[in-house]
């Protein structure tokens, strides 16, 4: 999907129960690619590679709070 900022990408991830992390495209344009992922870099560390084009965010959900790391 495309979004205006990383927070919009995080909110899209929160709306999908199978989303555990997301990639947010580093882009000079107004719109950014947002890739919703069904895994995070901690669960499947061997599948995740550093990228010069995307920032990776994992969703941390606790009993009393929700935050993006």
N, CA, C and O atoms as CSV, one atom per row, in Angstrom:
chain,resi,resn,atom,element,x,y,z
A,1,UNK,N,N,0.842,-1.177,0.000
A,1,UNK,CA,C,0.000,0.000,0.000
A,1,UNK,C,C,0.886,1.237,0.000
A,1,UNK,O,O,2.088,1.135,0.246
A,2,UNK,N,N,0.324,2.378,-0.266
A,2,UNK,CA,C,1.082,3.623,-0.179
A,2,UNK,C,C,0.457,4.512,0.895
A,2,UNK,O,O,-0.763,4.583,1.041
A,3,UNK,N,N,1.334,5.187,1.640
A,3,UNK,CA,C,0.905,6.041,2.756
A,3,UNK,C,C,1.740,7.325,2.751
A,3,UNK,O,O,2.726,7.436,2.022
A,4,UNK,N,N,1.328,8.284,3.572
A,4,UNK,CA,C,2.049,9.555,3.657
A,4,UNK,C,C,3.181,9.539,4.681
A,4,UNK,O,O,4.157,10.275,4.533
A,5,UNK,N,N,3.062,8.699,5.731
A,5,UNK,CA,C,4.121,8.672,6.746
A,5,UNK,C,C,4.160,7.316,7.451
A,5,UNK,O,O,3.284,6.475,7.252
A,6,UNK,N,N,5.188,7.120,8.275
A,6,UNK,CA,C,5.390,5.839,8.959
A,6,UNK,C,C,4.252,5.539,9.937
A,6,UNK,O,O,3.904,4.375,10.140
A,7,UNK,N,N,3.671,6.572,10.543
A,7,UNK,CA,C,2.571,6.348,11.483
A,7,UNK,C,C,1.364,5.758,10.766
A,7,UNK,O,O,0.702,4.873,11.308
A,8,UNK,N,N,1.068,6.227,9.567
A,8,UNK,CA,C,-0.044,5.666,8.793
A,8,UNK,C,C,0.226,4.205,8.461
A,8,UNK,O,O,-0.692,3.384,8.465
A,9,UNK,N,N,1.470,3.884,8.175
A,9,UNK,CA,C,1.846,2.488,7.904
A,9,UNK,C,C,1.637,1.636,9.167
A,9,UNK,O,O,1.104,0.529,9.094
A,10,UNK,N,N,2.058,2.160,10.310
A,10,UNK,CA,C,1.878,1.448,11.582
A,10,UNK,C,C,0.394,1.210,11.865
A,10,UNK,O,O,0.016,0.130,12.318
A,11,UNK,N,N,-0.439,2.201,11.603
A,11,UNK,CA,C,-1.879,2.046,11.829
A,11,UNK,C,C,-2.480,1.000,10.902
A,11,UNK,O,O,-3.360,0.241,11.309
A,12,UNK,N,N,-2.015,0.954,9.665
A,12,UNK,CA,C,-2.476,-0.092,8.743
A,12,UNK,C,C,-2.100,-1.469,9.281
A,12,UNK,O,O,-2.894,-2.407,9.204
A,13,UNK,N,N,-0.897,-1.589,9.822
A,13,UNK,CA,C,-0.459,-2.870,10.389
A,13,UNK,C,C,-1.354,-3.264,11.576
A,13,UNK,O,O,-1.742,-4.425,11.709
A,14,UNK,N,N,-1.670,-2.303,12.417
A,14,UNK,CA,C,-2.526,-2.582,13.581
A,14,UNK,C,C,-3.922,-3.041,13.175
A,14,UNK,O,O,-4.567,-3.783,13.915
A,15,UNK,N,N,-4.391,-2.614,12.020
A,15,UNK,CA,C,-5.725,-2.992,11.538
A,15,UNK,C,C,-5.792,-4.434,11.043
A,15,UNK,O,O,-6.883,-4.983,10.894
A,16,UNK,N,N,-4.659,-5.044,10.790
A,16,UNK,CA,C,-4.618,-6.409,10.268
A,16,UNK,C,C,-4.063,-7.347,11.333
A,16,UNK,O,O,-2.923,-7.185,11.768
A,17,UNK,N,N,-4.845,-8.307,11.747
A,17,UNK,CA,C,-4.447,-9.195,12.847
A,17,UNK,C,C,-3.227,-10.055,12.508
A,17,UNK,O,O,-2.537,-10.520,13.415
A,18,UNK,N,N,-2.954,-10.270,11.233
A,18,UNK,CA,C,-1.800,-11.084,10.842
A,18,UNK,C,C,-0.545,-10.257,10.597
A,18,UNK,O,O,0.479,-10.812,10.199
A,19,UNK,N,N,-0.594,-8.953,10.821
A,19,UNK,CA,C,0.569,-8.097,10.619
A,19,UNK,C,C,1.390,-8.020,11.909
A,19,UNK,O,O,0.879,-7.612,12.952
A,20,UNK,N,N,2.658,-8.411,11.833
A,20,UNK,CA,C,3.558,-8.370,12.983
A,20,UNK,C,C,4.660,-7.325,12.824
A,20,UNK,O,O,5.300,-6.939,13.802
A,21,UNK,N,N,4.879,-6.872,11.600
A,21,UNK,CA,C,5.883,-5.849,11.341
A,21,UNK,C,C,5.597,-5.235,9.976
A,21,UNK,O,O,4.726,-5.700,9.240
A,22,UNK,N,N,6.342,-4.187,9.651
A,22,UNK,CA,C,6.165,-3.570,8.343
A,22,UNK,C,C,7.455,-2.922,7.879
A,22,UNK,O,O,8.312,-2.549,8.680
A,23,UNK,N,N,7.571,-2.798,6.564
A,23,UNK,CA,C,8.663,-2.068,5.939
A,23,UNK,C,C,8.089,-0.762,5.413
A,23,UNK,O,O,7.040,-0.735,4.770
A,24,UNK,N,N,8.807,0.324,5.705
A,24,UNK,CA,C,8.394,1.652,5.265
A,24,UNK,C,C,9.465,2.195,4.332
A,24,UNK,O,O,10.627,2.316,4.719
A,25,UNK,N,N,9.075,2.522,3.100
A,25,UNK,CA,C,10.033,2.943,2.076
A,25,UNK,C,C,10.597,4.328,2.364
A,25,UNK,O,O,9.867,5.266,2.684
A,26,UNK,N,N,11.910,4.427,2.240
A,26,UNK,CA,C,12.598,5.713,2.317
A,26,UNK,C,C,12.454,6.337,0.938
A,26,UNK,O,O,12.955,5.801,-0.050
A,27,UNK,N,N,11.774,7.460,0.875
A,27,UNK,CA,C,11.470,8.048,-0.427
A,27,UNK,C,C,11.419,9.563,-0.320
A,27,UNK,O,O,10.903,10.095,0.663
A,28,UNK,N,N,11.945,10.265,-1.316
A,28,UNK,CA,C,11.845,11.723,-1.294
A,28,UNK,C,C,10.455,12.231,-1.691
A,28,UNK,O,O,10.152,13.413,-1.527
A,29,UNK,N,N,9.624,11.344,-2.207
A,29,UNK,CA,C,8.290,11.768,-2.639
A,29,UNK,C,C,7.338,11.866,-1.455
A,29,UNK,O,O,7.669,11.479,-0.334
A,30,UNK,N,N,6.169,12.383,-1.723
A,30,UNK,CA,C,5.148,12.585,-0.701
A,30,UNK,C,C,4.539,11.265,-0.222
A,30,UNK,O,O,4.165,11.143,0.944
A,31,UNK,N,N,4.440,10.282,-1.112
A,31,UNK,CA,C,3.850,8.976,-0.781
A,31,UNK,C,C,4.962,7.940,-0.626
A,31,UNK,O,O,5.987,8.008,-1.305
A,32,UNK,N,N,4.748,6.986,0.273
A,32,UNK,CA,C,5.743,5.961,0.575
A,32,UNK,C,C,5.108,4.573,0.475
A,32,UNK,O,O,3.936,4.396,0.808
A,33,UNK,N,N,5.878,3.606,0.022
A,33,UNK,CA,C,5.414,2.222,0.045
A,33,UNK,C,C,5.402,1.731,1.484
A,33,UNK,O,O,6.290,2.053,2.273
A,34,UNK,N,N,4.394,0.957,1.809
A,34,UNK,CA,C,4.245,0.354,3.135
A,34,UNK,C,C,3.975,-1.130,2.912
A,34,UNK,O,O,2.935,-1.503,2.369
A,35,UNK,N,N,4.910,-1.971,3.329
A,35,UNK,CA,C,4.759,-3.420,3.166
A,35,UNK,C,C,4.385,-4.032,4.514
A,35,UNK,O,O,5.180,-4.001,5.453
A,36,UNK,N,N,3.197,-4.580,4.609
A,36,UNK,CA,C,2.752,-5.251,5.833
A,36,UNK,C,C,3.274,-6.679,5.814
A,36,UNK,O,O,3.143,-7.379,4.811
A,37,UNK,N,N,3.870,-7.114,6.932
A,37,UNK,CA,C,4.517,-8.420,6.991
A,37,UNK,C,C,3.912,-9.297,8.081
A,37,UNK,O,O,3.549,-8.812,9.152
A,38,UNK,N,N,3.809,-10.589,7.798
A,38,UNK,CA,C,3.259,-11.557,8.740
A,38,UNK,C,C,4.292,-12.146,9.675
A,38,UNK,O,O,4.006,-13.114,10.380
A,39,UNK,N,N,5.486,-11.585,9.695
A,39,UNK,CA,C,6.559,-12.037,10.584
A,39,UNK,C,C,7.362,-10.814,10.989
A,39,UNK,O,O,7.207,-9.740,10.408
A,40,UNK,N,N,8.214,-10.978,11.980
A,40,UNK,CA,C,9.104,-9.881,12.338
A,40,UNK,C,C,10.552,-10.353,12.282
A,40,UNK,O,O,10.820,-11.544,12.127
A,41,UNK,N,N,11.466,-9.426,12.407
A,41,UNK,CA,C,12.881,-9.779,12.257
A,41,UNK,C,C,13.414,-10.579,13.432
A,41,UNK,O,O,14.498,-11.153,13.332
A,42,UNK,N,N,12.694,-10.636,14.534
A,42,UNK,CA,C,13.128,-11.408,15.693
A,42,UNK,C,C,12.721,-12.873,15.560
A,42,UNK,O,O,13.456,-13.765,15.984
A,43,UNK,N,N,11.559,-13.121,14.976
A,43,UNK,CA,C,11.067,-14.488,14.802
A,43,UNK,C,C,11.788,-15.194,13.659
A,43,UNK,O,O,12.150,-16.365,13.776
A,44,UNK,N,N,11.994,-14.485,12.560
A,44,UNK,CA,C,12.645,-15.058,11.376
A,44,UNK,C,C,13.855,-14.214,10.986
A,44,UNK,O,O,13.889,-13.626,9.906
A,45,UNK,N,N,14.839,-14.161,11.866
A,45,UNK,CA,C,16.016,-13.318,11.656
A,45,UNK,C,C,16.759,-13.662,10.364
A,45,UNK,O,O,17.348,-12.779,9.740
A,46,UNK,N,N,16.739,-14.922,9.958
A,46,UNK,CA,C,17.462,-15.330,8.754
A,46,UNK,C,C,16.815,-14.802,7.465
A,46,UNK,O,O,17.459,-14.800,6.416
A,47,UNK,N,N,15.568,-14.361,7.526
A,47,UNK,CA,C,14.863,-13.869,6.339
A,47,UNK,C,C,15.000,-12.362,6.135
A,47,UNK,O,O,14.682,-11.852,5.061
A,48,UNK,N,N,15.457,-11.663,7.131
A,48,UNK,CA,C,15.515,-10.214,7.057
A,48,UNK,C,C,16.922,-9.738,6.753
A,48,UNK,O,O,17.889,-10.153,7.391
A,49,UNK,N,N,17.020,-8.859,5.767
A,49,UNK,CA,C,18.292,-8.296,5.332
A,49,UNK,C,C,18.226,-6.771,5.445
A,49,UNK,O,O,17.171,-6.178,5.218
A,50,UNK,N,N,19.347,-6.137,5.795
A,50,UNK,CA,C,19.357,-4.664,5.811
A,50,UNK,C,C,19.030,-4.121,4.419
A,50,UNK,O,O,19.346,-4.749,3.408
A,51,UNK,N,N,18.404,-2.969,4.379
A,51,UNK,CA,C,18.017,-2.368,3.108
A,51,UNK,C,C,18.316,-0.877,3.127
A,51,UNK,O,O,18.115,-0.209,4.141
A,52,UNK,N,N,18.789,-0.367,2.019
A,52,UNK,CA,C,18.985,1.075,1.894
A,52,UNK,C,C,17.707,1.769,1.431
A,52,UNK,O,O,17.658,2.997,1.364
A,53,UNK,N,N,16.687,1.000,1.114
A,53,UNK,CA,C,15.437,1.548,0.590
A,53,UNK,C,C,14.270,1.519,1.583
A,53,UNK,O,O,13.297,2.252,1.406
A,54,UNK,N,N,14.356,0.686,2.621
A,54,UNK,CA,C,13.259,0.522,3.578
A,54,UNK,C,C,13.763,0.569,5.014
A,54,UNK,O,O,14.879,0.142,5.311
A,55,UNK,N,N,12.919,1.097,5.901
A,55,UNK,CA,C,13.110,0.956,7.346
A,55,UNK,C,C,12.152,-0.141,7.794
A,55,UNK,O,O,11.012,-0.199,7.332
A,56,UNK,N,N,12.606,-1.007,8.688
A,56,UNK,CA,C,11.767,-2.097,9.197
A,56,UNK,C,C,11.314,-1.752,10.607
A,56,UNK,O,O,12.111,-1.301,11.429
A,57,UNK,N,N,10.027,-1.964,10.884
A,57,UNK,CA,C,9.456,-1.714,12.204
A,57,UNK,C,C,8.719,-2.967,12.662
A,57,UNK,O,O,7.980,-3.583,11.895
A,58,UNK,N,N,8.935,-3.337,13.933
A,58,UNK,CA,C,8.204,-4.451,14.533
A,58,UNK,C,C,7.189,-3.886,15.502
A,58,UNK,O,O,7.464,-2.924,16.219
A,59,UNK,N,N,6.024,-4.485,15.518
A,59,UNK,CA,C,4.971,-4.044,16.424
A,59,UNK,C,C,5.176,-4.702,17.778
A,59,UNK,O,O,5.342,-5.918,17.868
A,60,UNK,N,N,5.163,-3.895,18.828
A,60,UNK,CA,C,5.253,-4.407,20.196
A,60,UNK,C,C,3.907,-4.153,20.849
A,60,UNK,O,O,3.489,-3.006,21.001
A,61,UNK,N,N,3.239,-5.212,21.232
A,61,UNK,CA,C,1.910,-5.094,21.820
A,61,UNK,C,C,1.946,-5.687,23.208
A,61,UNK,O,O,2.291,-6.854,23.391
A,62,UNK,N,N,1.589,-4.874,24.182
A,62,UNK,CA,C,1.559,-5.325,25.561
A,62,UNK,C,C,0.143,-5.294,26.094
A,62,UNK,O,O,-0.791,-4.899,25.395
A,63,UNK,N,N,-0.006,-5.711,27.331
A,63,UNK,CA,C,-1.327,-5.738,27.940
A,63,UNK,C,C,-1.902,-4.334,28.087
A,63,UNK,O,O,-3.110,-4.140,27.952
A,64,UNK,N,N,-1.044,-3.356,28.363
A,64,UNK,CA,C,-1.526,-2.008,28.629
A,64,UNK,C,C,-1.085,-0.962,27.612
A,64,UNK,O,O,-1.457,0.206,27.726
A,65,UNK,N,N,-0.288,-1.372,26.608
A,65,UNK,CA,C,0.157,-0.363,25.649
A,65,UNK,C,C,0.464,-0.987,24.307
A,65,UNK,O,O,0.658,-2.196,24.182
A,66,UNK,N,N,0.502,-0.137,23.319
A,66,UNK,CA,C,0.898,-0.538,21.965
A,66,UNK,C,C,1.938,0.482,21.530
A,66,UNK,O,O,1.707,1.686,21.634
A,67,UNK,N,N,3.082,0.011,21.044
A,67,UNK,CA,C,4.106,0.933,20.575
A,67,UNK,C,C,4.823,0.348,19.382
A,67,UNK,O,O,4.778,-0.860,19.151
A,68,UNK,N,N,5.479,1.194,18.629
A,68,UNK,CA,C,6.265,0.781,17.479
A,68,UNK,C,C,7.728,0.909,17.836
A,68,UNK,O,O,8.166,1.952,18.322
A,69,UNK,N,N,8.500,-0.167,17.593
A,69,UNK,CA,C,9.936,-0.089,17.868
A,69,UNK,C,C,10.686,0.077,16.592
A,69,UNK,O,O,11.914,0.163,16.605
